[in-house]
GROMACS .gro file of C-alpha atoms in nm:
model
  179
    1MET     CA    1   0.286   1.462   0.772
    2LYS     CA    2   0.031   1.269   0.579
    3THR     CA    3   0.071   0.916   0.458
    4LEU     CA    4  -0.155   0.751   0.219
    5VAL     CA    5  -0.169   0.360   0.219
    6LEU     CA    6  -0.303   0.200  -0.093
    7SER     CA    7  -0.322  -0.175  -0.146
    8ASN     CA    8  -0.462  -0.427  -0.404
    9ILE     CA    9  -0.456  -0.165  -0.694
   10ARG     CA   10  -0.409  -0.438  -0.958
   11PHE     CA   11  -0.283  -0.192  -1.223
   12PRO     CA   12  -0.371  -0.180  -1.521
   13GLU     CA   13  -0.719  -0.254  -1.422
   14PRO     CA   14  -0.979  -0.034  -1.633
   15HIS     CA   15  -1.041   0.316  -1.455
   16ILE     CA   16  -0.778   0.270  -1.207
   17GLU     CA   17  -0.573   0.572  -1.302
   18SER     CA   18  -0.866   0.792  -1.249
   19THR     CA   19  -0.926   0.644  -0.911
   20LEU     CA   20  -0.575   0.691  -0.799
   21SER     CA   21  -0.572   1.046  -0.935
   22THR     CA   22  -0.896   1.123  -0.753
   23ILE     CA   23  -0.765   0.972  -0.424
   24ILE     CA   24  -0.424   1.139  -0.447
   25LYS     CA   25  -0.557   1.476  -0.536
   26LYS     CA   26  -0.806   1.458  -0.246
   27GLU     CA   27  -0.555   1.366   0.020
   28GLU     CA   28  -0.224   1.534  -0.091
   29PRO     CA   29  -0.004   1.305   0.104
   30GLU     CA   30   0.374   1.349   0.167
   31THR     CA   31   0.418   0.973   0.135
   32ILE     CA   32   0.239   0.719  -0.063
   33VAL     CA   33   0.279   0.352   0.050
   34LEU     CA   34   0.166   0.087  -0.210
   35ASP     CA   35   0.086  -0.193   0.021
   36GLY     CA   36   0.117  -0.498  -0.205
   37ASP     CA   37  -0.048  -0.640  -0.521
   38THR     CA   38  -0.020  -0.300  -0.683
   39THR     CA   39   0.037  -0.502  -1.019
   40GLN     CA   40   0.112  -0.859  -1.127
   41CYS     CA   41   0.488  -0.896  -1.136
   42TYR     CA   42   0.621  -1.254  -1.106
   43TRP     CA   43   0.897  -1.243  -1.376
   44ASP     CA   44   1.144  -1.000  -1.543
   45TYR     CA   45   0.924  -0.958  -1.841
   46GLU     CA   46   0.638  -0.817  -1.624
   47CYS     CA   47   0.871  -0.525  -1.505
   48PRO     CA   48   0.707  -0.263  -1.739
   49ARG     CA   49   0.384  -0.297  -1.544
   50VAL     CA   50   0.565  -0.197  -1.220
   51ILE     CA   51   0.741   0.084  -1.403
   52ASP     CA   52   0.412   0.203  -1.557
   53VAL     CA   53   0.226   0.224  -1.228
   54LEU     CA   54   0.506   0.409  -1.083
   55TYR     CA   55   0.516   0.645  -1.369
   56VAL     CA   56   0.136   0.700  -1.320
   57ILE     CA   57   0.171   0.781  -0.965
   58ARG     CA   58   0.475   1.001  -1.011
   59SER     CA   59   0.290   1.202  -1.263
   60ILE     CA   60  -0.021   1.259  -1.031
   61ALA     CA   61   0.194   1.328  -0.722
   62PRO     CA   62   0.572   1.420  -0.819
   63TRP     CA   63   0.616   1.582  -0.464
   64ALA     CA   64   0.546   1.246  -0.279
   65GLN     CA   65   0.786   0.993  -0.148
   66VAL     CA   66   0.662   0.661  -0.288
   67VAL     CA   67   0.713   0.325  -0.086
   68TYR     CA   68   0.641   0.002  -0.274
   69VAL     CA   69   0.580  -0.287  -0.031
   70GLN     CA   70   0.576  -0.617  -0.225
   71GLY     CA   71   0.280  -0.846  -0.210
   72ASP     CA   72   0.217  -1.205  -0.315
   73MET     CA   73   0.108  -1.114  -0.669
   74ASP     CA   74   0.424  -0.874  -0.727
   75PRO     CA   75   0.716  -1.043  -0.547
   76HIS     CA   76   0.955  -0.949  -0.823
   77ALA     CA   77   0.871  -0.563  -0.822
   78VAL     CA   78   1.143  -0.478  -0.577
   79LYS     CA   79   1.390  -0.619  -0.828
   80CYS     CA   80   1.229  -0.432  -1.117
   81ILE     CA   81   1.258  -0.108  -0.923
   82THR     CA   82   1.616  -0.141  -0.832
   83ALA     CA   83   1.696  -0.223  -1.189
   84GLU     CA   84   1.520   0.094  -1.327
   85PRO     CA   85   1.780   0.378  -1.324
   86ARG     CA   86   1.503   0.655  -1.297
   87TYR     CA   87   1.336   0.493  -0.981
   88ARG     CA   88   1.608   0.312  -0.796
   89GLU     CA   89   1.725   0.615  -0.601
   90GLU     CA   90   1.370   0.765  -0.544
   91ILE     CA   91   1.132   0.478  -0.490
   92ILE     CA   92   1.167   0.264  -0.160
   93GLY     CA   93   1.119  -0.094  -0.238
   94THR     CA   94   1.067  -0.332   0.062
   95THR     CA   95   0.864  -0.619   0.229
   96MET     CA   96   0.772  -0.402   0.526
   97TYR     CA   97   0.755  -0.016   0.609
   98ILE     CA   98   0.752   0.125   0.937
   99THR     CA   99   0.628   0.470   1.026
  100GLU     CA  100   0.571   0.661   1.352
  101ALA     CA  101   0.295   0.915   1.455
  102ALA     CA  102   0.231   1.055   1.778
  103SER     CA  103   0.472   0.803   1.939
  104VAL     CA  104   0.299   0.496   1.794
  105LYS     CA  105   0.460   0.283   1.529
  106TYR     CA  106   0.265   0.151   1.220
  107TYR     CA  107   0.399  -0.156   1.064
  108ILE     CA  108   0.285  -0.166   0.718
  109LEU     CA  109   0.313  -0.510   0.529
  110HIS     CA  110   0.094  -0.693   0.278
  111GLY     CA  111   0.017  -0.951   0.510
  112HIS     CA  112   0.030  -1.290   0.302
  113GLN     CA  113   0.337  -1.389   0.512
  114GLY     CA  114   0.136  -1.546   0.790
  115ASP     CA  115  -0.148  -1.493   1.044
  116LEU     CA  116  -0.163  -1.193   1.254
  117ASP     CA  117  -0.011  -1.324   1.574
  118GLN     CA  118   0.281  -1.475   1.390
  119LEU     CA  119   0.320  -1.147   1.202
  120ARG     CA  120   0.315  -0.939   1.506
  121ARG     CA  121   0.581  -1.145   1.682
  122SER     CA  122   0.809  -1.189   1.373
  123ILE     CA  123   0.824  -0.813   1.311
  124GLY     CA  124   0.862  -0.725   1.687
  125ALA     CA  125   0.543  -0.510   1.707
  126GLY     CA  126   0.462  -0.401   2.063
  127PRO     CA  127   0.124  -0.417   2.220
  128TRP     CA  128   0.064  -0.044   2.148
  129ASP     CA  129   0.185  -0.063   1.781
  130TRP     CA  130  -0.053  -0.094   1.485
  131VAL     CA  131  -0.010  -0.357   1.213
  132VAL     CA  132  -0.138  -0.248   0.877
  133LEU     CA  133  -0.241  -0.528   0.630
  134GLY     CA  134  -0.356  -0.514   0.278
  135GLN     CA  135  -0.394  -0.883   0.190
  136PRO     CA  136  -0.731  -0.963   0.373
  137LYS     CA  137  -1.034  -0.844   0.174
  138ARG     CA  138  -1.145  -0.631   0.465
  139LEU     CA  139  -1.158  -0.242   0.519
  140GLU     CA  140  -1.174  -0.192   0.906
  141ILE     CA  141  -0.984  -0.096   1.202
  142ASP     CA  142  -0.981  -0.351   1.475
  143LYS     CA  143  -0.900  -0.137   1.800
  144LEU     CA  144  -0.858  -0.436   2.018
  145ALA     CA  145  -0.609  -0.634   1.810
  146ARG     CA  146  -0.434  -0.315   1.694
  147VAL     CA  147  -0.470  -0.391   1.331
  148ILE     CA  148  -0.586  -0.191   1.040
  149TYR     CA  149  -0.713  -0.388   0.728
  150VAL     CA  150  -0.669  -0.139   0.439
  151GLY     CA  151  -0.885  -0.326   0.188
  152GLY     CA  152  -0.835  -0.252  -0.180
  153ILE     CA  153  -0.864  -0.012  -0.467
  154THR     CA  154  -0.939  -0.278  -0.733
  155ARG     CA  155  -1.298  -0.344  -0.838
  156GLU     CA  156  -1.250  -0.722  -0.781
  157TYR     CA  157  -1.298  -0.660  -0.406
  158PRO     CA  158  -1.645  -0.629  -0.272
  159PRO     CA  159  -1.777  -0.260  -0.238
  160ASP     CA  160  -1.753  -0.267   0.145
  161SER     CA  161  -1.381  -0.369   0.117
  162ARG     CA  162  -1.294  -0.088  -0.122
  163GLY     CA  163  -1.095   0.192   0.038
  164TYR     CA  164  -0.767   0.310   0.176
  165LEU     CA  165  -0.590   0.431   0.496
  166VAL     CA  166  -0.461   0.774   0.576
  167LEU     CA  167  -0.202   0.836   0.867
  168THR     CA  168  -0.165   1.176   0.998
  169ASP     CA  169   0.058   1.330   1.270
  170SER     CA  170  -0.204   1.270   1.521
  171SER     CA  171  -0.445   0.995   1.396
  172HIS     CA  172  -0.551   0.746   1.137
  173TYR     CA  173  -0.856   0.684   0.948
  174ILE     CA  174  -0.996   0.467   0.661
  175ARG     CA  175  -1.197   0.601   0.365
  176SER     CA  176  -1.438   0.386   0.169
  177LEU     CA  177  -1.462   0.397  -0.204
  178LYS     CA  178  -1.819   0.285  -0.205
  179ALA     CA  179  -1.974   0.416  -0.528
   0.00000   0.00000   0.00000
């Protein structure tokens, strides 16, 4: 099992499609988690942006399960996905996604919902579980707090905060997009 966690894509930013293609082809994940702020979607009329980014990802990785975790810039996205006949059955739209590897749970959420301690309590994460956040402009693994900051793909983020997370059956690691 290989899960790719991408956050703050900000589609349709210039060159984002080639960046997504490079990452997905390099990692070849079974699951792709879009961890918030994938595109801007506050209203119904912005639904085409959500559908467009899903189309791009589906065309790059037709084999992968896609999970769309809503962020603060795309709170309407899950409604758009459920309204779209071609994606409502195959794309998971949610506010949090939980996956498990090597008996450890990873709680993946965007992180705009509150501070870390409050989030950990509200989701019921145990002391050995990892919380994965996309909202903070950081790309790092805090082993003491058991939190992974996945940074972002967008070029709006500082170079040292651009990257993504990969979860495997036995470990996890972050990759930087410094260029």
